[in-house]
Tab-separated table of C-alpha atoms in Angstrom:
chain	number	residue	atom	x	y	z
A	1	MET	CA	106.818	128.831	128.892
A	2	PRO	CA	108.190	132.389	129.609
A	3	ASN	CA	110.034	134.238	126.864
A	4	PHE	CA	110.997	137.655	125.715
A	5	ILE	CA	108.921	139.100	122.682
A	6	ASP	CA	109.352	142.358	120.901
A	7	LEU	CA	106.611	144.969	121.036
A	8	THR	CA	106.361	148.065	118.920
A	9	SER	CA	105.339	151.520	120.236
A	10	ALA	CA	103.228	154.175	118.501
A	11	ASP	CA	106.329	155.891	117.281
A	12	GLY	CA	107.820	152.715	115.812
A	13	PHE	CA	110.241	151.968	118.618
A	14	VAL	CA	110.798	148.293	119.221
A	15	PHE	CA	111.482	146.956	122.739
A	16	PRO	CA	111.475	143.686	124.506
A	17	ALA	CA	108.868	142.472	127.207
A	18	TYR	CA	109.184	139.263	129.232
A	19	VAL	CA	105.925	137.387	128.955
A	20	VAL	CA	104.786	134.525	131.009
A	21	GLU	CA	101.632	132.528	130.440
A	22	PRO	CA	99.473	130.911	132.899
A	23	ALA	CA	98.839	127.061	132.915
A	24	GLY	CA	95.269	127.551	131.879
A	25	LYS	CA	92.938	130.173	130.318
A	26	PRO	CA	94.186	133.519	131.802
A	27	LYS	CA	91.968	135.262	134.474
A	28	GLY	CA	93.284	138.504	133.125
A	29	ALA	CA	96.743	140.147	132.876
A	30	VAL	CA	99.215	141.937	134.942
A	31	VAL	CA	101.881	144.259	133.697
A	32	VAL	CA	104.899	144.316	135.820
A	33	LEU	CA	107.040	147.373	135.903
A	34	GLN	CA	110.865	147.076	136.766
A	35	GLU	CA	112.856	148.989	139.371
A	36	ILE	CA	115.950	150.780	138.303
A	37	PHE	CA	117.782	147.561	137.862
A	38	GLY	CA	116.200	146.210	134.752
A	39	VAL	CA	114.030	143.206	133.899
A	40	ASN	CA	116.274	141.225	136.117
A	41	ALA	CA	115.769	137.949	137.938
A	42	HIS	CA	113.590	139.528	140.700
A	43	ILE	CA	111.372	141.182	138.363
A	44	ARG	CA	111.045	137.943	136.159
A	45	SER	CA	110.204	136.040	139.349
A	46	VAL	CA	107.587	138.540	140.113
A	47	ALA	CA	106.035	138.046	136.647
A	48	ASP	CA	106.232	134.303	137.266
A	49	GLY	CA	104.378	134.619	140.319
A	50	TYR	CA	101.420	136.447	138.776
A	51	ALA	CA	101.492	133.684	135.887
A	52	ALA	CA	101.305	131.092	138.796
A	53	ALA	CA	98.350	132.963	140.138
A	54	GLY	CA	96.594	132.519	136.723
A	55	TYR	CA	97.348	135.812	135.024
A	56	LEU	CA	99.314	136.533	131.884
A	57	ALA	CA	102.161	138.448	132.987
A	58	VAL	CA	104.086	141.077	130.779
A	59	ALA	CA	107.271	142.869	132.041
A	60	PRO	CA	108.456	145.374	129.431
A	61	ALA	CA	111.928	146.745	129.434
A	62	THR	CA	111.554	150.373	130.221
A	63	PHE	CA	115.043	151.210	130.147
A	64	HIS	CA	115.359	150.035	126.436
A	65	ARG	CA	115.119	153.465	125.087
A	66	VAL	CA	118.147	154.697	126.697
A	67	LYS	CA	120.101	151.281	127.039
A	68	PRO	CA	119.165	147.821	125.804
A	69	GLY	CA	119.710	144.758	127.713
A	70	VAL	CA	119.868	146.121	131.211
A	71	GLU	CA	119.892	143.602	133.888
A	72	MET	CA	121.639	144.383	137.164
A	73	GLY	CA	121.954	143.382	140.838
A	74	TYR	CA	121.612	145.586	143.877
A	75	THR	CA	125.204	146.681	144.688
A	76	GLU	CA	125.978	150.492	145.071
A	77	PRO	CA	127.548	150.601	141.684
A	78	ASP	CA	124.281	149.000	140.302
A	79	MET	CA	122.294	151.638	142.058
A	80	ASN	CA	124.195	154.411	140.874
A	81	ALA	CA	123.966	153.161	137.261
A	82	GLY	CA	120.354	152.440	137.775
A	83	PHE	CA	119.753	156.067	138.899
A	84	ALA	CA	121.553	157.372	135.828
A	85	LEU	CA	119.437	155.265	133.519
A	86	LYS	CA	116.389	156.280	135.211
A	87	THR	CA	117.237	159.913	134.831
A	88	ALA	CA	117.841	159.548	131.256
A	89	VAL	CA	114.411	158.012	130.638
A	90	GLU	CA	112.660	160.804	132.766
A	91	GLU	CA	114.414	163.301	130.491
A	92	LEU	CA	113.110	161.831	127.283
A	93	PRO	CA	110.519	163.980	125.400
A	94	SER	CA	106.822	163.208	126.321
A	95	PRO	CA	105.253	160.671	126.348
A	96	GLY	CA	108.760	158.955	126.851
A	97	VAL	CA	108.462	155.407	128.169
A	98	LEU	CA	104.759	155.724	128.874
A	99	GLN	CA	104.037	154.934	125.246
A	100	ASP	CA	105.895	151.528	125.699
A	101	ILE	CA	103.779	150.886	128.740
A	102	GLN	CA	100.757	151.506	126.828
A	103	VAL	CA	101.641	149.042	124.149
A	104	ALA	CA	102.504	146.422	127.006
A	105	ILE	CA	98.888	146.976	128.332
A	106	ASN	CA	97.342	146.715	124.858
A	107	HIS	CA	99.302	143.344	124.308
A	108	ALA	CA	98.276	142.040	127.706
A	109	ALA	CA	94.729	142.868	126.925
A	110	LYS	CA	94.594	141.236	123.645
A	111	THR	CA	96.641	138.170	124.569
A	112	SER	CA	94.762	137.409	127.746
A	113	GLY	CA	91.243	138.389	126.432
A	114	GLY	CA	90.674	139.790	130.023
A	115	LYS	CA	91.081	142.902	131.982
A	116	VAL	CA	94.582	144.272	132.910
A	117	GLY	CA	96.176	145.363	136.051
A	118	ILE	CA	99.552	146.877	136.557
A	119	VAL	CA	102.073	146.525	139.272
A	120	GLY	CA	105.445	148.109	139.658
A	121	PHE	CA	108.154	148.674	142.208
A	122	CYS	CA	110.402	151.658	143.081
A	123	TRP	CA	110.788	153.687	139.732
A	124	GLY	CA	108.174	151.140	138.381
A	125	GLY	CA	105.920	152.208	141.216
A	126	LEU	CA	105.872	155.866	140.103
A	127	LEU	CA	105.335	154.597	136.467
A	128	THR	CA	102.448	152.476	137.610
A	129	TRP	CA	101.029	155.628	139.269
A	130	ARG	CA	101.379	157.617	136.210
A	131	ALA	CA	100.062	154.813	134.045
A	132	ALA	CA	96.831	154.486	136.325
A	133	CYS	CA	96.424	158.444	135.739
A	134	THR	CA	97.317	158.813	132.186
A	135	LEU	CA	97.011	155.509	130.053
A	136	SER	CA	93.974	153.520	128.928
A	137	GLY	CA	92.881	150.068	129.365
A	138	LEU	CA	93.792	149.382	133.030
A	139	ALA	CA	91.265	148.082	135.350
A	140	ALA	CA	93.587	148.247	138.558
A	141	ALA	CA	97.084	149.551	139.502
A	142	VAL	CA	99.312	148.714	142.472
A	143	PRO	CA	102.545	150.713	142.965
A	144	TYR	CA	105.004	149.536	145.570
A	145	TYR	CA	107.041	152.220	147.185
A	146	GLY	CA	106.823	154.483	144.186
A	147	GLY	CA	109.576	156.711	144.374
A	148	GLY	CA	108.428	160.285	143.739
A	149	MET	CA	104.767	159.409	143.522
A	150	THR	CA	104.231	161.305	146.978
A	151	ALA	CA	106.235	164.391	145.813
A	152	GLY	CA	105.881	167.438	143.558
A	153	ASP	CA	102.657	167.458	141.330
A	154	GLU	CA	102.269	163.488	141.498
A	155	PRO	CA	99.738	163.625	144.303
A	156	SER	CA	97.463	165.966	142.309
A	157	ARG	CA	97.009	163.386	139.426
A	158	GLN	CA	93.805	161.723	139.161
A	159	PRO	CA	93.680	157.875	138.643
A	160	ALA	CA	91.298	156.438	135.973
A	161	CYS	CA	91.216	153.072	137.713
A	162	PRO	CA	91.238	151.787	141.337
A	163	VAL	CA	94.715	152.020	142.858
A	164	MET	CA	96.246	150.241	145.958
A	165	ALA	CA	99.644	151.535	147.158
A	166	HIS	CA	102.268	149.952	149.406
A	167	PHE	CA	104.735	151.826	151.290
A	168	GLY	CA	107.326	151.175	154.118
A	169	ASN	CA	107.670	153.402	157.380
A	170	GLN	CA	111.269	153.027	157.411
A	171	ASP	CA	111.746	154.149	153.693
A	172	HIS	CA	114.221	157.139	153.756
A	173	TRP	CA	113.530	157.719	149.996
A	174	ILE	CA	109.883	158.387	150.650
A	175	PRO	CA	109.395	160.017	153.970
A	176	LEU	CA	106.322	159.021	155.885
A	177	ASP	CA	104.914	162.548	156.151
A	178	THR	CA	104.657	162.652	152.168
A	179	VAL	CA	102.822	159.327	152.298
A	180	GLU	CA	100.360	160.766	154.809
A	181	ALA	CA	99.968	163.753	152.664
A	182	PHE	CA	99.537	161.621	149.617
A	183	LYS	CA	96.711	159.780	151.615
A	184	LYS	CA	94.849	163.080	152.225
A	185	ALA	CA	95.268	164.172	148.656
A	186	GLN	CA	93.950	160.804	147.332
A	187	PRO	CA	91.301	159.527	149.673
A	188	GLY	CA	90.079	157.097	147.036
A	189	VAL	CA	93.538	155.157	146.880
A	190	GLU	CA	93.859	152.238	149.216
A	191	VAL	CA	97.143	152.913	151.195
A	192	HIS	CA	98.991	150.405	153.150
A	193	VAL	CA	101.995	151.167	155.194
A	194	TYR	CA	104.393	148.409	156.550
A	195	GLU	CA	107.021	148.154	159.332
A	196	ALA	CA	109.393	147.948	156.494
A	197	ASN	CA	112.205	149.791	154.223
A	198	HIS	CA	112.287	150.617	150.623
A	199	GLY	CA	112.561	147.507	148.526
A	200	PHE	CA	110.969	145.231	151.151
A	201	ASN	CA	109.395	143.061	148.284
A	202	CYS	CA	112.711	141.967	146.903
A	203	ASP	CA	114.291	138.790	148.250
A	204	GLN	CA	117.574	139.737	146.799
A	205	ARG	CA	117.881	142.928	148.744
A	206	GLY	CA	119.039	143.567	152.352
A	207	SER	CA	115.856	145.429	152.718
A	208	PHE	CA	113.682	142.432	152.114
A	209	ASN	CA	111.025	141.935	154.683
A	210	GLU	CA	109.241	138.552	154.284
A	211	ALA	CA	106.136	139.364	156.359
A	212	ALA	CA	105.516	142.594	154.753
A	213	ALA	CA	106.177	141.138	151.387
A	214	LYS	CA	103.723	138.289	152.003
A	215	LEU	CA	100.985	140.640	153.283
A	216	ALA	CA	101.358	143.117	150.418
A	217	ARG	CA	101.300	140.237	147.806
A	218	GLN	CA	98.071	138.828	149.225
A	219	ARG	CA	96.457	142.208	149.376
A	220	THR	CA	97.495	142.730	145.786
A	221	LEU	CA	96.278	139.374	144.687
A	222	ASP	CA	92.862	139.994	146.356
A	223	PHE	CA	92.698	143.469	144.864
A	224	PHE	CA	93.394	142.060	141.299
A	225	ALA	CA	90.934	139.307	141.929
A	226	LYS	CA	88.350	141.936	142.686
A	227	HIS	CA	89.001	144.054	139.725
A	228	LEU	CA	90.231	141.755	137.178
A	229	GLY	CA	88.645	138.487	137.816
């Protein structure tokens, strides 16, 4: 049964995470990182999907340091509020929310008894990329349309685990030329580009693209099967 549990970071900060256990013994674990809308129904459904695929799923509330209990939809006011919260988290002193993600990884490893992968969407995709490059205990990472990961110094980071990245070629938040530059800077990263917009995986958004979402999920499941078991 899915439920929220409390996790405690290295600095003593307590935050919630949505946890779903698979029906049988876990094949491994997947940490699911939210968009800028909180651990909402969509993110919980993504976690449920990985549990249905045999993995322990853990979705930490990465806004909790600046505002607890965030769960939003996808209207323009929700988007503006989400951007403001994301900005507030990004401005936290280092290591900021990355220490919470590390605790989620540690919990996932200990509870599942297996290897841990991480997947994230939008801002969560950026955090997934950073986690792959700076945190410990990850066997694979899959950022979806990671806003910011193709800009600034982000492409110069070096991942410590295998990475697969999904982008849409109609995404005005992540210009395609920056995706191509990222591919050149990161030849070891498996990059897939879809005929789709930003947020193509979310069936609660107008940008949902069923074909792209289905293909990206299958590729991700195959990637996790290869690296997690």
